[in-house]
Amino acid sequence: MIQHTFKKSIAAAFGCLAVLSGCMKWNDGNEETAVTSPKEGTTLFIACEGQYQYGNASLSWYDTGSRTVENDVFRRANGQKLGDVAQSMTLENGTLWITVTNSNVVFATDPATCKLKGQIAEGLSQPREIRFISEEKAYVSQMNDPRIAIVNPSTFSVTGYIDTGMDNADGCSTEQMILMGTDLIVNCYSFQKEILIIDTRTDEVTGRIETGVQPCSIRLDKDGKLWVLTDGGGWSGNPAGYEAPALSRANLEKLSIEKRMDFPEGSYVSSLQMNTAGDSLFFLNGGVMAMSIYDETLPEKAVISVEGANFYDMTVCPENSEIYVSDAADYQQAGTVYRFSSKGEQRDRFEVGVCPGAFCWY
Amino acid sequence: MCGIFMNSVAAGLLSAAMYGVFVGAEDTSKGGVSRLAQMRNDTIPEAVVHGGRPLVDAGIFKTGIDSSALKENISTSVAELLSYNTSVFIRQSGRASLSTISLRGTSPSHTKTLWNGMKIDSPMLGMTDFSMIPAFLMDSATIFEGASSVQETSGGLGGAILLETRLPENEGFGLGYIQGLGSWLTADEFLKISYGGKRFSTSTGVILSTSRNNFRFINMDKKEIAYDENMQIVDSWHPVERNENGEYRDLHIMQELGWKTGRRGRARLSAWYLDSWRELPPMTVNYGSPEDYINEQREKTLRAVLSWTGNWDACHLRIQAGWAGTYLAYDYAVDNGTGRMDSMTASRSRTGSLQMKAEMSRYFGDRWLLTAMAEGRREHIRSADESALTADGTPQGYDAARTGISVAASVKWKATDSFSLSLTLREDMEDKVFSPPVPAFNAEYLVWSNWDFRIKAAASLNHRFPTLNDLYFQPGGNPDLRPESGISYDIGYSLSRTFLNCLDIFAEGGWSDSYIKDWIAWMPEGAKKNFWTPVNVMTVHAYGIGQSLKAGWTFAKDWELGLNGNFRWSPSIDSSRSGNSADKSFGKQLPYIPEFAASFTARLSFREWSVLWKWCWYSRRFTASDNSESVPPYIMNDLSLDRRIKFRKLDLAVGAEIRNLFDERYVSVISRPMPGINFEIFLSVTPHFSRK
């Protein structure tokens, strides 16, 4: 009798087990058909890096008119993750290109639906940014690789490389790229201190400008001068050296730095931006700093600051010069984006994904 | 769909197997107990122990792992052992990958690990990789929870795990060999040679584990794309991929030597050598090709403890000296396009830790026990990334050493036959920085002797000094860190009872509550945003309820059933406000600490047969500090079947284990795949030698 009851109990237990084992439900892998569509002209895309080695990068968009935000739209539209460390976005010919550094991939998406149009994966090493030369040619800057990849966007394939001549022994990276006529201007960041000029007709490096340690951000002003933000290396053991961060102005014709303004040692500066007119600079140094390209000294006071905030990246609206600044908080939670008027008045704030680190206007 | 089919098949096979076992029981029961593990190592059969408790355990909250679980099979690591036999959470970055513990809602560095009395946490990282410890080599594993860890060691804000190896208990020669073969070209081998004499005994154990470890999985995080001739997407699908770059080879050699020194003394040398090579698999979201990079780690570690113990009628003395030296290499290199691998990281760390310890305990009558302990440590680390040279041409890294001293004394008093009290006072010093005195208080009251029903309480202050990496790592080390400090309380019960001489039950449970101040976390901070740095950033309130139940039931002739269930509810809450209105982590569960965890094992033995079912469940683990993202809960089932065959000259045993029985898709850590259903078979040979 005891054995009979026992056997029943065991059978029931295994029955429960079978049910329980089916309780693990994943909500990934499914595409959502009802993702609201971004509107052209009023949309700001935000690429959220996610946490390094978590693979939880995400894409958000914000409608500046209706003040609505949609998060994690890439995964929802495509049923797959965006990847690990979404680094930058470029809008070109109706396609939104997203580089995902630690996933070694560049995604091409339809900005109206966030649906995937294609991907470049083979032949890339930690892509940082994509810049278009023509419909059939683009450059992809890379990290831990001294080469810039040449890709054919129409076939989603790598067609060649530009050797930058950097020594990769300590690590290296090419980062932001600006097209000026037939020349491409590139900053070399990790453990480097150079700006490269590349002739896009021959795919060869034709000029170099030595900058301060680790140029992290570059922008071109209306006078054709290149503004370079260097972070100084961050710590005394940096193979490239360690110095005060600086904002410099480079003369692209003479291939030299013609003006340098140092920040106090220990400052952390990032995210150099230029307004549409090309005469005002913005960057982060605790708060949002602003200055004219003709100022002789660095600004001392932030035009925008929020108590306790941990500003991570920013963008200036090309239409109305509104300033959008992201706050990464502790780098392991949903970030916040603040929207300010050009005069620094807060107009909105909204939550996005983890570590919002890149913006793109649509 | 495939998963459902596999579930059904597995469930059907299981039911059939169980049915066969039960039907067979009615016809063939004869007597004897069968357990592969017992035969393999002459271990003590799983049993529920109850009755009078030694004074040294008065009011102590600890969980001992059954010896049968330790000796279950040679491929089980302590990480898996803890997952299935306790309610602690083990964070596994993949199969045979870094596995760290979260005990009572704390971080891995808050659990201290000791082997034969010597700390074996990495002085560099402050934590232990439990995937590197084969359970089979250990003879005892005990978890001291929260405040109860203070009597064993300092810094265990979550608790401490004590692992022990032992000398052979029987006289004569012993020999055992086990071969395991499993999925993905997994091979596990174990050889043990032992001799026990009147004055001298020795034991040598070797485990070698190798595996391609390239299991298949459907990568739901990625899609592959098919284009038409106009490069328009015509199809996409989640690819079936392999866990590439996941190969490993681990070698462990464990040597025990013991000899009697006079009538009351015994000297002992324990040495444990580890040589490990492990590739590190990519994340599920990596589109790169494994041929384009090297990502691997190598470790060589030697731990040795020389000890002498003396036992007098009421006095016990142990003096020991221990050494732990580790060479750890991590390499990450990428193909620069020419076929040459450029080294991005070539981290080389050499750590040495010398520990001297003396412990004495003395009974005064049968009601007082005094213990005293003094320990000195010297830790030295040379850590450098040889791929990255600083501006002056030297590798990035640090060379640092520190000296630590700990002293502790405790008094335990059995006030009445039912009531015992214990007070421990500990003081630690690291590099001339003294911790505040660490008191721990324990009490126990026997409420009902028929059920051995006791209530227990414990309280302590505790602290943890930063690791040497926290202080000196380049870049990012922060020499200004403060030690973490904590206060914790426990109250609980335990009971045990035997019914009708055939059913033993043991249960214990309790409430725990702790606050940890100055919690250290690595993050970009202040002007150091382009690298991570440790900061005293949080206050954490960790509390919860734990419950465990063990039962042993001889329900029919030759039939034995052993059950072990554990459950824990452990909120671990960020209680600090950062001052940033965008920070939503206040009041939220800490990342990677499940709020609920449970495990269950059932071992059914019939004569020479034994079936073991293991089950564990973890609730979702948040991956974001504001709890906005998480990885799903998971349930895991393993099933094993052992058969022992006795011959006159030797014992044979065969066993088979099915892991992830229902082929569940799960992860312990986000974007790190875990294997589906997999198998391993074992063959054990134990020759008989004449034994006294």
mmCIF file of C-alpha atoms in Angstrom, chain A residues 2-3 6-7 10 14 17-18 20-26 28-29 31 51 53-56 78-81 83-84 102-105 107 116-119 121 126 144-147 154-156 168-171 189 191 214 231 233-235 237-239 241 266-268 306-311 327 329-336 338 349 351 354, chain B residues 7 11 14 18 22 26 91 220-225 227 231 233 236 238 283-288 332 334-338 342-344 387-391 396 474-475 523-524 526-527 529-532 553 555-556 561 579-585 591-592 604 613 615 623-626 628-629 632-635 637 662 664-667 670-672:
data_model
loop_
_atom_site.group_PDB
_atom_site.id
_atom_site.type_symbol
_atom_site.label_atom_id
_atom_site.label_comp_id
_atom_site.label_asym_id
_atom_site.label_seq_id
_atom_site.Cartn_x
_atom_site.Cartn_y
_atom_site.Cartn_z
ATOM 1 C CA ILE A 2 2.800 2.313 0.999
ATOM 2 C CA GLN A 3 4.692 1.454 -2.138
ATOM 3 C CA PHE A 6 4.765 6.196 -3.116
ATOM 4 C CA LYS A 7 4.825 5.320 -6.780
ATOM 5 C CA ILE A 10 6.715 9.996 -7.622
ATOM 6 C CA PHE A 14 7.606 13.975 -12.345
ATOM 7 C CA LEU A 17 8.416 18.564 -13.210
ATOM 8 C CA ALA A 18 7.521 18.176 -16.841
ATOM 9 C CA LEU A 20 7.562 23.222 -14.618
ATOM 10 C CA SER A 21 10.296 22.613 -17.124
ATOM 11 C CA GLY A 22 8.083 24.154 -19.759
ATOM 12 C CA CYS A 23 7.639 27.335 -17.753
ATOM 13 C CA MET A 24 10.799 28.982 -18.998
ATOM 14 C CA LYS A 25 9.503 31.495 -21.509
ATOM 15 C CA TRP A 26 11.716 33.728 -23.574
ATOM 16 C CA ASP A 28 13.032 37.124 -27.743
ATOM 17 C CA GLY A 29 13.258 35.918 -31.298
ATOM 18 C CA GLU A 31 9.209 40.226 -34.331
ATOM 19 C CA GLN A 51 26.922 47.249 -20.935
ATOM 20 C CA GLN A 53 30.190 42.228 -22.683
ATOM 21 C CA TYR A 54 26.441 42.033 -21.987
ATOM 22 C CA GLY A 55 25.210 42.198 -25.565
ATOM 23 C CA ASN A 56 22.327 44.438 -24.553
ATOM 24 C CA ASN A 78 13.703 42.260 -36.193
ATOM 25 C CA GLY A 79 13.482 39.614 -33.491
ATOM 26 C CA GLN A 80 17.199 39.729 -32.826
ATOM 27 C CA LYS A 81 19.498 41.649 -30.550
ATOM 28 C CA GLY A 83 24.515 43.397 -30.089
ATOM 29 C CA ASP A 84 27.322 44.528 -27.831
ATOM 30 C CA ASN A 102 32.011 44.457 -29.965
ATOM 31 C CA SER A 103 29.706 42.423 -32.203
ATOM 32 C CA ASN A 104 31.924 43.102 -35.242
ATOM 33 C CA VAL A 105 28.942 44.062 -37.375
ATOM 34 C CA PHE A 107 23.587 46.868 -39.594
ATOM 35 C CA LEU A 116 16.868 45.211 -41.203
ATOM 36 C CA LYS A 117 17.929 45.796 -44.810
ATOM 37 C CA GLY A 118 21.279 44.089 -44.607
ATOM 38 C CA GLN A 119 24.398 43.623 -42.544
ATOM 39 C CA ALA A 121 29.899 41.285 -40.810
ATOM 40 C CA GLN A 126 35.244 46.183 -34.097
ATOM 41 C CA ASN A 144 42.186 47.141 -32.491
ATOM 42 C CA ASP A 145 42.949 47.106 -36.175
ATOM 43 C CA PRO A 146 45.240 49.579 -37.922
ATOM 44 C CA ARG A 147 43.160 49.420 -41.102
ATOM 45 C CA SER A 154 25.027 48.057 -51.964
ATOM 46 C CA THR A 155 26.359 44.509 -51.578
ATOM 47 C CA PHE A 156 27.001 44.674 -47.816
ATOM 48 C CA ASN A 168 48.797 48.020 -33.209
ATOM 49 C CA ALA A 169 51.185 46.720 -30.550
ATOM 50 C CA ASP A 170 49.441 48.656 -27.819
ATOM 51 C CA GLY A 171 46.062 48.762 -29.524
ATOM 52 C CA TYR A 189 42.021 57.501 -30.755
ATOM 53 C CA PHE A 191 46.695 54.990 -27.538
ATOM 54 C CA GLN A 214 44.015 60.494 -27.695
ATOM 55 C CA ASP A 231 41.237 63.448 -23.609
ATOM 56 C CA GLY A 233 45.143 59.668 -22.138
ATOM 57 C CA GLY A 234 43.308 59.297 -18.854
ATOM 58 C CA TRP A 235 46.065 57.779 -16.736
ATOM 59 C CA GLY A 237 50.514 54.599 -17.744
ATOM 60 C CA ASN A 238 48.908 55.270 -21.098
ATOM 61 C CA PRO A 239 51.377 54.165 -23.790
ATOM 62 C CA GLY A 241 51.349 59.543 -22.891
ATOM 63 C CA GLY A 266 41.893 65.539 -14.374
ATOM 64 C CA SER A 267 39.033 66.910 -16.487
ATOM 65 C CA TYR A 268 37.061 64.457 -18.561
ATOM 66 C CA VAL A 306 21.933 68.995 -13.894
ATOM 67 C CA GLU A 307 22.747 68.241 -10.289
ATOM 68 C CA GLY A 308 24.184 64.766 -9.868
ATOM 69 C CA ALA A 309 23.875 63.961 -13.567
ATOM 70 C CA ASN A 310 26.404 61.808 -15.365
ATOM 71 C CA PHE A 311 26.278 63.235 -18.891
ATOM 72 C CA ASP A 327 22.752 60.648 -18.794
ATOM 73 C CA ALA A 329 23.599 57.214 -14.510
ATOM 74 C CA ASP A 330 25.625 54.229 -13.205
ATOM 75 C CA TYR A 331 26.214 52.752 -16.708
ATOM 76 C CA GLN A 332 24.152 49.695 -15.871
ATOM 77 C CA GLN A 333 20.600 50.935 -16.071
ATOM 78 C CA ALA A 334 18.235 52.594 -18.500
ATOM 79 C CA GLY A 335 19.704 55.954 -19.441
ATOM 80 C CA THR A 336 17.925 59.274 -19.542
ATOM 81 C CA TYR A 338 17.388 65.521 -21.416
ATOM 82 C CA ARG A 349 13.345 64.208 -20.420
ATOM 83 C CA GLU A 351 14.198 57.178 -20.663
ATOM 84 C CA VAL A 354 21.474 51.441 -21.195
ATOM 85 C CA ASN B 7 11.008 17.217 -23.510
ATOM 86 C CA ALA B 11 9.961 12.621 -19.901
ATOM 87 C CA LEU B 14 12.294 8.879 -17.531
ATOM 88 C CA MET B 18 11.206 4.817 -13.136
ATOM 89 C CA PHE B 22 9.656 0.203 -9.202
ATOM 90 C CA GLU B 26 8.769 -5.995 -5.955
ATOM 91 C CA ARG B 91 26.799 32.689 -11.863
ATOM 92 C CA MET B 220 18.144 33.463 -30.816
ATOM 93 C CA ASP B 221 20.173 36.641 -30.437
ATOM 94 C CA LYS B 222 21.278 36.707 -34.078
ATOM 95 C CA LYS B 223 19.837 36.158 -37.515
ATOM 96 C CA GLU B 224 21.331 35.009 -40.741
ATOM 97 C CA ILE B 225 20.097 36.671 -43.880
ATOM 98 C CA TYR B 227 19.387 38.166 -50.177
ATOM 99 C CA MET B 231 20.325 42.508 -52.322
ATOM 100 C CA ILE B 233 16.301 40.302 -47.906
ATOM 101 C CA SER B 236 16.171 35.361 -42.309
ATOM 102 C CA HIS B 238 18.132 32.205 -36.200
ATOM 103 C CA MET B 283 29.141 36.048 -26.863
ATOM 104 C CA THR B 284 26.013 35.085 -28.764
ATOM 105 C CA VAL B 285 25.974 38.525 -30.397
ATOM 106 C CA ASN B 286 29.444 38.305 -31.870
ATOM 107 C CA TYR B 287 29.436 38.178 -35.678
ATOM 108 C CA GLY B 288 33.208 37.781 -35.889
ATOM 109 C CA TYR B 332 43.443 38.264 -26.472
ATOM 110 C CA VAL B 334 43.229 39.566 -33.254
ATOM 111 C CA ASP B 335 44.163 38.927 -36.831
ATOM 112 C CA ASN B 336 45.368 42.200 -38.298
ATOM 113 C CA GLY B 337 44.379 41.080 -41.767
ATOM 114 C CA THR B 338 47.688 39.588 -42.702
ATOM 115 C CA ASP B 342 48.267 41.175 -32.901
ATOM 116 C CA SER B 343 48.242 40.849 -29.160
ATOM 117 C CA MET B 344 45.690 43.206 -27.658
ATOM 118 C CA SER B 387 51.127 43.716 -24.754
ATOM 119 C CA ALA B 388 50.834 47.323 -23.653
ATOM 120 C CA LEU B 389 53.907 49.283 -22.757
ATOM 121 C CA THR B 390 53.707 52.534 -20.881
ATOM 122 C CA ALA B 391 55.391 55.653 -22.141
ATOM 123 C CA GLN B 396 51.257 48.322 -17.779
ATOM 124 C CA GLN B 474 46.457 49.807 -13.810
ATOM 125 C CA PRO B 475 44.565 51.651 -14.994
ATOM 126 C CA MET B 523 32.574 51.797 -12.917
ATOM 127 C CA PRO B 524 33.708 54.830 -14.920
ATOM 128 C CA GLY B 526 34.725 61.259 -12.231
ATOM 129 C CA ALA B 527 37.673 62.110 -14.443
ATOM 130 C CA LYS B 529 35.634 57.823 -17.532
ATOM 131 C CA ASN B 530 37.705 56.157 -20.192
ATOM 132 C CA PHE B 531 38.465 53.245 -17.898
ATOM 133 C CA TRP B 532 36.802 51.644 -14.925
ATOM 134 C CA TRP B 553 13.569 6.854 4.023
ATOM 135 C CA PHE B 555 10.593 2.428 2.721
ATOM 136 C CA ALA B 556 10.979 -1.213 1.790
ATOM 137 C CA LEU B 561 15.205 7.207 -0.768
ATOM 138 C CA GLY B 579 21.951 62.243 -5.923
ATOM 139 C CA ASN B 580 21.280 61.788 -9.629
ATOM 140 C CA SER B 581 17.591 62.013 -10.468
ATOM 141 C CA ALA B 582 18.225 59.772 -13.491
ATOM 142 C CA ASP B 583 19.528 56.985 -11.246
ATOM 143 C CA LYS B 584 16.655 54.602 -10.650
ATOM 144 C CA SER B 585 18.578 51.919 -8.810
ATOM 145 C CA PRO B 591 22.000 42.691 -10.660
ATOM 146 C CA TYR B 592 22.693 38.969 -10.961
ATOM 147 C CA LEU B 604 16.646 6.293 -4.988
ATOM 148 C CA TRP B 613 17.552 13.246 -9.920
ATOM 149 C CA TRP B 615 16.724 19.878 -9.916
ATOM 150 C CA THR B 623 21.074 42.607 -15.531
ATOM 151 C CA ALA B 624 20.389 46.313 -15.041
ATOM 152 C CA SER B 625 20.628 48.074 -11.718
ATOM 153 C CA ASP B 626 17.218 49.699 -12.198
ATOM 154 C CA SER B 628 14.682 47.286 -16.344
ATOM 155 C CA GLU B 629 16.403 44.294 -17.960
ATOM 156 C CA PRO B 632 14.702 34.675 -17.618
ATOM 157 C CA PRO B 633 14.327 32.265 -14.734
ATOM 158 C CA TYR B 634 15.420 28.753 -15.394
ATOM 159 C CA ILE B 635 14.822 25.248 -14.177
ATOM 160 C CA ASN B 637 17.162 18.871 -14.355
ATOM 161 C CA PHE B 662 14.556 18.462 -20.852
ATOM 162 C CA GLU B 664 15.996 23.587 -21.898
ATOM 163 C CA ARG B 665 17.364 26.708 -23.436
ATOM 164 C CA TYR B 666 18.824 28.783 -20.622
ATOM 165 C CA VAL B 667 21.585 31.161 -19.670
ATOM 166 C CA ILE B 670 23.341 37.211 -20.464
ATOM 167 C CA SER B 671 24.603 36.415 -23.975
ATOM 168 C CA ARG B 672 26.608 33.399 -22.773
#
